[in-house]
Amino acid sequence: MDALSDVLRWTQNLAYVAVGLWALRRWRRFGTPASAWMAATFGTIGLAVTISLLVTDVAGQETLPVWLTGIVIGLIVPFPYLLLRFHDTFESVTPWALRATGVASALFVLGGFVIDLPEEGEQGTLLASLYVLAIVAQWVLVLPYVARRFWRAGKEQPTPARRRMQWLAVGTLALTVSVAISGATGQVEDPSPLVTLFGQFVSLLSATSFLIGLAPPQPVRTIWRQPEEDRIGDASLALLGAETPDAVAAIIAPLMQHVVAADRVVLQHQHATLADTGADRAAASGREPIVIDLDGGEARVWPSRYTPFFGTDELVVLERIGRLADLALARTSLLVSERAAKVELEAVNAELEAFVYSASHDLKSPTIAILSYIEILEEEYGEHFDEQGQYYLKRMRSNGSYMEALVRDLLELSRVGRRDTAPEHVDLAALLDAVAHDVGEDKADVVVGDVPDLFVNELRARQLFQNLIGNAVRHAGRDRVRIHIGRADASVHGVTVLVRDDGRGIRAEYRERVFGVFEQLQVDEDRDGTGMGLAICRKIMESFGGTIHVTDHEPGAEFALWFPATALDTSSTEATPEEVLT
């Protein structure tokens, strides 16, 4: 029993010394009022314990000299007052309570030098007993009050600060119990060893709790911070779906406020205030904000009055959240700019398409009239023209027909995406056979391989492949061309259909240019084609949600048409879309 008592006594004393040394070190490092009062509170306890250890255990004396006893008592008895002042740096304590505790502590310090205290195991005088009971009464009254206020205030803090304040409250209550036991046993001549042992255990619990609350090890802090880390992770995922700076602020501002229990968070970006919370509370606190610089703005955070002391690690986390906000705001600003540019471009395109439609429609009537007059000239006066005149009539008719084709194709180009009917099931294999028949078997051998069924506008699908096959025939460079159409590859996202011919092909430098309006690589005198066929093909594919481009292929040309999964018809099969595509 005695050995265990010695172990507990040494352990608790060393723990109090460790707390005192840590408190002094923090005060020297930060020099804040809170750290100064903390150093006074726990440094005096550590010093008193150190003196007792050096004199009674190291020097081998059984008791302390009277004057040294007065010094040790003078270092210990102000503990409630000093702890109350430490708490007052965070949350104001009633002035009369501070004054009363301070006066009582001063009297107790003086009493330690003038009152003859009994040695351990001896019966003291009435004055000495009253003196000890008064000290115990002050500790029992003040310490639970401080512990309650720390515990209550900790409920509003993030997890690491809350845990530290709770351990500080537990240490304060344990010290209260230890002092009460010590005061009670001190008035008994032969106290029970078990009671003494229990008092030492509670005192050790108090010292350990103070050490954990004031200087928790890093692994413990990491465990405590896990809820906040989880919340940051959830916010990071939410930021991926944010599309505007306001949406980012709606995620970041509450996160910053939670991590440091902030009274106010102001988030500014590009001269606009995206979030501002708790202005009244921050103004009442009178504290200066923490400023986090952002690209194109800043975040100002008014932390809780407890954060600078109990949440120093969380201030580092606040910087991390600031960097996260930087990335999210940059991304959403880019999205907003792109969206605005897209809206502007769509408006310009709509205006251009309306102009093309109006202009081509207005040109249609005079073009038909010109062709009609040319036809009348040929029928009624053609025999009166010589060979040169006949040539001029022929050229007029050719150019008039070309003009009519241009107007027709311009109208068609402007209609794509504007006057399409609803999508429907399209048997692509049957459609391709019909288009090949229309082109003529004497001009092309069209081989249709494995192709998917489509769910698109049938008229536009027919127009798409008519233009592609007609383009291959027109530019083959010979009387007959071979064309192969089939599926290239597929995935859950869509399928690619290849249209391949063995004609003259398209040189690499012209493979994008051929999709422009009025672009023709070979222009014959008779103007066979308007140069808008492939432009119409691209616009049709875009209306389907797909793409079209020319790929590398020798000999001839190869067009790759990618249809998204939404443009495929799977209603005629019981297989899943993935099975149909693959």
XYZ file of C-alpha atoms in Angstrom:
582
model
C 0.000 0.000 0.000
C 2.805 2.390 0.936
C 4.674 1.582 -2.291
C 1.563 2.259 -4.391
C 0.974 5.491 -2.495
C 4.541 6.597 -3.212
C 4.140 5.785 -6.915
C 0.900 7.760 -7.151
C 2.382 10.678 -5.237
C 5.490 10.847 -7.434
C 3.482 10.450 -10.636
C 0.986 13.142 -9.751
C 3.759 15.504 -8.663
C 5.693 14.973 -11.887
C 2.499 15.510 -13.899
C 1.901 18.861 -12.134
C 5.515 19.847 -12.795
C 5.069 18.936 -16.484
C 1.892 21.031 -16.709
C 3.652 23.980 -15.079
C 6.652 23.781 -17.412
C 4.383 23.554 -20.492
C 2.368 26.556 -19.284
C 5.536 28.643 -18.824
C 6.814 27.603 -22.238
C 3.561 28.610 -23.932
C 3.575 31.960 -22.176
C 7.128 32.688 -23.372
C 6.132 31.690 -26.906
C 2.871 33.614 -27.282
C 2.798 36.201 -24.483
C -1.003 36.573 -24.598
C -3.073 37.410 -21.495
C -4.566 33.911 -21.534
C -1.139 32.267 -21.663
C 0.145 34.590 -18.913
C -2.674 33.697 -16.502
C -2.328 30.029 -17.414
C 1.401 30.192 -16.620
C 0.621 31.840 -13.274
C -2.091 29.276 -12.487
C -0.179 26.101 -13.241
C 3.364 27.421 -12.945
C 2.859 28.229 -9.258
C 1.456 24.736 -8.627
C 4.414 23.196 -10.453
C 6.857 25.352 -8.491
C 5.261 24.411 -5.165
C 5.433 20.713 -6.051
C 9.053 21.076 -7.190
C 10.048 22.694 -3.880
C 8.334 19.950 -1.909
C 10.039 17.236 -3.972
C 13.474 18.812 -3.681
C 13.303 19.394 0.051
C 11.422 16.408 1.436
C 12.296 13.661 -1.049
C 15.667 14.671 -2.478
C 17.148 16.399 0.566
C 15.679 13.762 2.875
C 13.904 16.124 5.284
C 10.736 14.800 6.895
C 9.003 18.193 7.006
C 9.445 21.601 5.426
C 10.826 24.516 7.456
C 8.158 26.957 8.625
C 9.208 29.726 6.256
C 9.365 27.304 3.311
C 5.973 25.914 4.261
C 4.588 29.438 4.055
C 6.063 29.839 0.565
C 4.584 26.536 -0.651
C 1.182 27.436 0.789
C 1.480 30.900 -0.755
C 2.046 29.286 -4.151
C -0.855 26.810 -3.875
C -3.756 28.621 -2.218
C -4.205 31.322 -4.970
C -4.966 28.555 -7.498
C -8.772 29.145 -7.552
C -8.284 32.885 -8.023
C -5.677 32.408 -10.761
C -7.851 29.815 -12.558
C -10.782 32.226 -12.372
C -8.621 34.972 -13.921
C -7.507 32.532 -16.618
C -11.156 31.854 -17.474
C -11.899 35.591 -17.334
C -9.618 36.141 -20.351
C -12.149 34.183 -22.443
C -15.467 35.008 -20.795
C -15.946 37.828 -18.300
C -16.452 36.837 -14.668
C -18.539 38.966 -12.321
C -16.170 41.656 -10.876
C -17.286 41.146 -7.255
C -16.518 37.411 -7.531
C -12.995 38.194 -8.748
C -12.428 40.710 -5.964
C -13.768 38.400 -3.257
C -11.679 35.474 -4.454
C -8.604 37.665 -4.753
C -8.940 39.102 -1.248
C -9.508 35.640 0.220
C -6.465 34.278 -1.599
C -4.307 37.139 -0.296
C -5.445 36.438 3.263
C -4.721 32.735 2.821
C -1.217 33.503 1.565
C -0.577 35.721 4.596
C -2.035 33.085 6.901
C 0.440 30.519 5.660
C 3.225 32.552 7.302
C 1.507 33.548 10.581
C -0.663 30.573 11.487
C 1.037 27.621 13.143
C -0.032 24.664 11.070
C 0.207 21.178 12.613
C 2.495 18.522 11.244
C 1.045 15.449 9.554
C -0.755 13.199 12.084
C -0.954 15.941 14.782
C -4.045 17.748 16.054
C -3.966 21.422 15.148
C -5.359 24.465 16.886
C -8.877 25.735 16.219
C -7.477 28.639 14.211
C -5.435 26.286 12.051
C -8.464 24.070 11.474
C -10.596 27.049 10.496
C -7.831 28.248 8.209
C -7.684 24.858 6.388
C -11.465 24.625 6.191
C -11.674 28.143 4.719
C -9.154 27.215 2.034
C -11.035 24.016 1.223
C -14.338 25.926 1.153
C -12.960 28.437 -1.355
C -11.649 25.675 -3.596
C -14.905 23.703 -3.375
C -16.940 26.808 -4.252
C -14.790 28.303 -7.004
C -13.384 25.293 -8.864
C -16.733 23.608 -9.738
C -18.001 27.006 -10.936
C -15.034 27.360 -13.299
C -15.340 23.707 -14.417
C -19.027 24.207 -15.240
C -18.311 27.313 -17.305
C -15.547 25.589 -19.266
C -17.772 22.577 -19.968
C -20.731 24.723 -21.019
C -18.632 26.954 -23.269
C -17.000 23.908 -24.861
C -20.346 22.747 -26.263
C -20.227 25.581 -28.806
C -16.688 24.770 -29.969
C -15.401 22.392 -32.659
C -14.454 18.933 -31.468
C -10.728 19.492 -30.621
C -11.386 22.642 -28.576
C -14.454 21.086 -26.953
C -12.503 18.003 -25.857
C -9.661 20.116 -24.437
C -12.081 22.270 -22.438
C -13.911 19.179 -21.195
C -10.666 17.617 -19.964
C -9.795 20.913 -18.277
C -13.196 20.848 -16.558
C -12.653 17.218 -15.485
C -9.223 18.096 -14.084
C -10.689 21.021 -12.144
C -13.448 18.866 -10.631
C -10.981 16.086 -9.780
C -8.742 18.620 -8.048
C -11.766 19.835 -6.086
C -12.443 16.293 -4.869
C -8.763 15.788 -4.066
C -8.616 18.996 -2.016
C -11.827 18.075 -0.183
C -10.404 14.642 0.707
C -7.089 16.160 1.756
C -8.845 18.757 3.914
C -11.002 16.117 5.582
C -8.179 13.674 6.260
C -6.005 16.493 7.546
C -8.376 16.960 10.449
C -8.155 13.298 11.434
C -5.284 11.947 13.500
C -5.153 8.539 11.821
C -6.758 8.744 8.339
C -7.609 5.558 6.496
C -4.870 4.461 4.033
C -7.547 3.666 1.445
C -8.978 7.189 1.669
C -5.495 8.641 1.367
C -4.773 6.377 -1.599
C -8.043 7.383 -3.270
C -7.197 11.056 -2.741
C -3.829 10.559 -4.409
C -5.479 8.729 -7.315
C -7.958 11.584 -7.807
C -5.098 14.069 -7.628
C -3.255 12.078 -10.319
C -6.433 12.097 -12.425
C -6.591 15.856 -12.010
C -2.965 16.396 -13.073
C -3.370 14.043 -16.040
C -6.587 15.759 -17.129
C -4.920 19.163 -16.975
C -2.038 17.839 -19.068
C -4.405 16.361 -21.700
C -6.576 19.462 -21.763
C -3.743 21.967 -22.044
C -1.171 19.972 -24.046
C -2.842 16.996 -25.768
C -0.453 14.773 -27.767
C -0.621 15.073 -31.541
C -2.202 11.605 -32.083
C -4.973 12.578 -29.678
C -5.544 15.855 -31.524
C -5.730 13.970 -34.823
C -8.430 11.659 -33.431
C -10.372 14.590 -32.020
C -10.207 16.439 -35.337
C -11.685 13.545 -37.345
C -15.294 14.904 -37.349
C -14.035 18.197 -38.763
C -11.915 16.359 -41.341
C -14.994 14.358 -42.370
C -16.927 17.587 -42.725
C -14.172 19.086 -44.876
C -14.235 15.951 -47.034
C -18.009 16.253 -47.487
C -17.605 19.924 -48.379
C -14.928 19.062 -50.949
C -17.348 16.681 -52.664
C -20.134 19.266 -52.520
C -17.841 21.868 -54.105
C -17.460 19.625 -57.156
C -21.143 20.213 -57.876
C -21.064 23.969 -57.210
C -21.610 25.945 -60.410
C -21.509 29.539 -59.149
C -19.372 31.520 -56.677
C -22.483 31.984 -54.512
C -22.877 28.213 -54.298
C -19.221 27.930 -53.227
C -19.747 30.571 -50.541
C -22.815 28.719 -49.258
C -20.551 25.707 -48.603
C -17.314 27.416 -47.492
C -18.682 30.068 -45.110
C -20.518 27.605 -42.774
C -17.490 25.305 -42.876
C -15.118 28.089 -41.786
C -17.595 29.164 -39.133
C -17.803 25.636 -37.730
C -14.080 24.835 -37.733
C -13.168 27.783 -35.471
C -16.631 28.452 -33.985
C -16.433 31.841 -35.677
C -18.700 34.717 -34.678
C -18.592 36.032 -38.248
C -17.288 35.010 -41.684
C -17.063 37.417 -44.617
C -16.180 35.947 -48.014
C -15.369 38.382 -50.827
C -14.456 37.581 -54.425
C -13.938 39.915 -57.373
C -15.212 42.956 -55.431
C -18.446 41.178 -54.470
C -19.446 39.978 -50.991
C -20.539 36.364 -51.374
C -21.213 35.644 -47.686
C -21.471 37.668 -44.467
C -22.640 36.019 -41.234
C -22.949 37.143 -37.650
C -21.992 40.815 -38.006
C -23.638 41.758 -34.683
C -21.825 39.078 -32.655
C -18.444 39.997 -34.140
C -18.971 43.699 -33.448
C -19.907 42.928 -29.845
C -16.786 40.810 -29.321
C -14.400 43.583 -30.410
C -11.866 41.068 -31.748
C -9.878 41.537 -34.938
C -10.544 39.109 -37.792
C -8.171 36.580 -39.309
C -7.639 37.500 -42.970
C -7.090 34.732 -45.522
C -5.952 35.979 -48.912
C -7.687 34.474 -51.930
C -7.052 34.974 -55.636
C -9.303 37.889 -56.462
C -10.620 38.302 -52.933
C -10.272 37.423 -49.260
C -11.945 35.640 -46.379
C -12.203 37.407 -43.016
C -12.969 35.221 -40.013
C -13.742 36.399 -36.481
C -12.888 33.275 -34.430
C -14.422 32.325 -31.102
C -12.803 33.828 -28.006
C -11.579 30.323 -27.122
C -10.084 29.512 -30.539
C -6.726 31.365 -30.281
C -5.894 29.319 -27.176
C -7.668 25.978 -27.553
C -7.886 25.846 -31.361
C -4.432 26.785 -32.663
C -4.368 23.723 -34.934
C -7.764 24.687 -36.340
C -6.312 28.006 -37.528
C -4.046 25.942 -39.798
C -7.094 24.007 -40.989
C -8.701 27.359 -41.778
C -5.868 28.075 -44.216
C -6.548 24.714 -45.893
C -10.200 25.616 -46.318
C -9.098 28.935 -47.820
C -7.048 27.121 -50.469
C -10.024 24.859 -51.141
C -12.212 27.934 -51.591
C -9.627 29.414 -53.968
C -9.780 26.408 -56.273
C -13.569 26.196 -56.180
C -14.066 29.920 -56.834
C -11.631 29.835 -59.754
C -13.466 26.868 -61.256
C -16.953 28.324 -60.822
C -15.868 31.733 -62.131
C -14.622 29.990 -65.251
C -17.910 28.093 -65.521
C -19.902 31.312 -65.214
C -17.750 32.982 -67.875
C -18.111 30.001 -70.195
C -21.865 29.912 -69.623
C -22.180 33.618 -70.397
C -20.043 33.215 -73.501
C -22.162 30.242 -74.578
C -25.385 32.203 -74.130
C -23.934 35.088 -76.115
C -22.716 32.740 -78.843
C -26.083 31.006 -79.026
C -27.792 34.372 -79.368
C -25.418 35.367 -82.164
C -25.900 32.004 -83.904
C -29.661 32.267 -83.578
C -29.549 35.746 -85.081
C -27.288 34.522 -87.885
C -29.506 31.528 -88.620
C -32.551 33.785 -88.694
C -30.769 36.077 -91.141
C -29.695 33.138 -93.349
C -33.231 31.774 -93.349
C -34.738 35.163 -94.163
C -32.184 35.997 -96.844
C -32.354 32.592 -98.550
C -36.139 32.629 -98.412
C -36.238 36.102 -99.964
C -33.791 35.044 -102.703
C -35.846 32.004 -103.633
C -38.591 33.849 -105.551
C -36.345 36.039 -107.773
C -34.121 33.034 -108.504
C -37.095 30.995 -109.685
C -38.247 33.966 -111.759
C -34.826 34.290 -113.422
C -34.780 30.580 -114.269
C -38.298 30.861 -115.691
C -37.274 33.728 -117.963
C -34.201 31.783 -119.097
C -36.463 28.840 -119.960
C -38.758 31.162 -121.977
C -35.762 32.601 -123.825
C -34.583 29.082 -124.734
C -38.009 27.895 -125.889
C -39.201 30.963 -127.793
C -36.025 32.665 -128.979
C -33.374 29.936 -128.750
C -33.297 29.380 -132.523
C -32.460 33.025 -133.107
C -29.198 32.785 -131.087
C -25.945 31.852 -132.713
C -23.459 29.443 -131.165
C -22.016 32.100 -128.869
C -25.513 33.099 -127.718
C -26.425 29.461 -127.084
C -23.314 29.164 -124.918
C -24.336 32.227 -122.920
C -27.830 30.824 -122.390
C -26.338 27.544 -121.206
C -24.087 29.332 -118.728
C -26.979 31.460 -117.484
C -29.105 28.335 -116.947
C -26.199 26.570 -115.188
C -25.503 29.478 -112.847
C -29.202 30.023 -112.234
C -29.566 26.365 -111.279
C -26.530 26.700 -109.040
C -28.072 29.755 -107.434
C -31.298 27.842 -106.873
C -29.338 24.976 -105.286
C -27.474 27.432 -103.034
C -30.715 28.988 -101.864
C -32.215 25.554 -101.282
C -29.204 24.349 -99.279
C -29.035 27.576 -97.280
C -32.675 27.128 -96.348
C -31.993 23.514 -95.428
C -28.946 24.471 -93.342
C -30.972 27.062 -91.429
C -33.814 24.573 -90.835
C -31.612 21.891 -89.213
C -32.212 22.066 -85.490
C -35.087 24.579 -85.960
C -37.791 22.611 -87.735
C -36.919 19.008 -86.920
C -39.779 16.695 -86.019
C -39.770 14.375 -83.001
C -37.269 11.476 -82.978
C -38.514 8.052 -83.986
C -37.281 4.539 -84.580
C -35.045 4.372 -87.666
C -34.013 1.034 -89.207
C -30.656 2.304 -90.398
C -29.892 -0.738 -92.544
C -33.170 -0.361 -94.474
C -32.673 3.386 -94.786
C -29.190 2.907 -96.253
C -30.491 0.398 -98.786
C -33.114 2.917 -99.900
C -30.554 5.729 -100.187
C -28.205 3.470 -102.207
C -31.085 2.656 -104.565
C -31.844 6.355 -105.017
C -28.225 7.137 -105.887
C -28.209 4.398 -108.500
C -26.425 1.096 -108.679
C -24.597 2.256 -111.818
C -22.774 4.939 -109.826
C -21.913 3.240 -106.524
C -21.622 -0.154 -104.876
C -22.909 0.470 -101.358
C -22.125 -2.297 -98.864
C -24.033 -2.041 -95.585
C -22.464 -3.920 -92.694
C -23.535 -4.186 -89.045
C -25.229 -0.885 -88.160
C -27.352 0.051 -85.125
C -30.959 1.148 -85.110
C -31.333 4.853 -84.356
C -33.803 6.953 -82.407
C -33.591 10.222 -84.350
C -35.545 12.220 -86.895
C -35.768 9.942 -89.956
C -35.817 12.817 -92.448
C -32.541 14.192 -91.090
C -30.966 10.725 -90.949
C -31.854 10.147 -94.624
C -30.499 13.580 -95.537
C -27.281 12.849 -93.620
C -26.447 9.644 -95.489
C -27.706 10.984 -98.849
C -25.194 13.815 -98.561
C -22.356 11.489 -97.541
C -22.999 8.926 -100.273
C -23.683 11.623 -102.837
C -20.465 13.389 -101.842
C -18.498 10.137 -102.300
C -20.020 9.604 -105.751
C -19.529 13.217 -106.806
C -15.843 13.371 -105.830
C -14.780 9.792 -106.567
C -12.807 10.779 -109.662
C -14.311 7.924 -111.699
C -17.686 6.612 -112.860
C -18.179 4.006 -110.133
C -17.180 4.027 -106.463
C -17.361 1.429 -103.693
C -18.797 2.586 -100.362
C -18.824 0.582 -97.128
C -20.925 1.581 -94.104
C -20.624 -0.237 -90.791
C -20.171 -0.053 -87.047
C -16.619 0.661 -85.823
C -16.766 0.529 -82.033
C -19.280 0.919 -79.218
C -19.462 1.604 -75.500
C -22.080 2.500 -72.930
C -21.709 6.110 -74.066
C -22.423 5.643 -77.782
C -21.448 4.021 -81.064
C -19.341 5.044 -84.064
C -20.482 4.369 -87.643
C -17.916 4.597 -90.461
C -18.734 5.673 -94.034
C -15.738 4.655 -96.190
C -15.169 5.000 -99.951
C -12.293 4.189 -102.322
C -12.328 7.478 -104.224
C -9.744 10.242 -104.406
C -9.805 10.859 -100.652
C -9.221 14.093 -98.720
C -5.771 15.402 -97.869
C -5.078 15.894 -94.150
C -4.877 19.700 -94.362
C -8.420 19.871 -95.823
C -10.173 17.438 -93.462
C -11.633 20.132 -91.240
C -12.095 22.702 -93.977
C -14.520 20.492 -95.956
C -17.159 20.976 -93.242
C -17.287 24.726 -93.856
C -20.059 26.444 -95.807
C -19.386 26.861 -99.583
C -16.204 24.760 -99.315
C -15.417 22.652 -102.437
C -12.038 21.098 -103.095
C -12.736 20.566 -106.815
C -14.934 23.126 -108.588
C -16.157 22.084 -112.048
C -17.473 24.487 -114.606
C -20.954 22.970 -114.294
C -20.849 23.507 -110.513
C -21.946 20.038 -109.437
C -22.683 20.709 -105.765
C -22.930 23.806 -103.595
C -20.222 23.092 -101.014
C -22.744 22.868 -98.168
C -23.437 19.134 -98.068
C -20.871 18.327 -95.374
C -21.770 21.481 -93.417
C -25.349 20.190 -93.309
C -24.058 16.757 -92.246
C -22.135 18.272 -89.314
C -25.126 20.313 -88.205
C -27.381 17.244 -88.378
C -24.929 15.234 -86.257
C -24.749 18.081 -83.723
C -28.563 18.117 -83.560
C -28.355 14.392 -82.705
C -25.827 15.181 -79.971
C -23.050 13.457 -81.934
C -19.969 14.359 -83.965
C -18.548 13.795 -87.443
C -14.976 13.997 -88.664
C -12.668 12.665 -91.370
C -10.247 9.925 -90.284
C -7.002 8.611 -91.762
C -7.726 6.120 -94.493
C -6.021 5.001 -97.673
C -7.228 4.870 -100.344
C -10.296 7.098 -100.438
C -12.033 8.955 -97.626
C -13.529 7.770 -94.330
C -16.081 9.663 -92.226
C -16.561 8.677 -88.581
C -20.052 9.414 -87.195
C -20.379 9.126 -83.429
C -23.945 8.717 -82.115
C -24.528 9.119 -78.353
C -26.467 6.498 -76.410
C -29.520 8.810 -76.418
C -29.623 8.630 -80.245
C -29.781 4.811 -80.271
C -33.001 2.818 -80.321
C -33.017 -0.176 -77.958
C -36.810 -0.519 -77.751
C -36.894 -3.350 -80.269
C -34.729 -5.656 -78.124
C -34.918 -7.048 -74.611
C -31.187 -6.578 -74.121
C -29.808 -3.811 -71.982
C -28.354 -0.672 -73.662
C -24.860 -1.836 -72.679
C -25.397 -5.215 -74.373
C -26.785 -3.571 -77.514
C -23.835 -1.178 -77.738
C -21.185 -3.795 -77.153
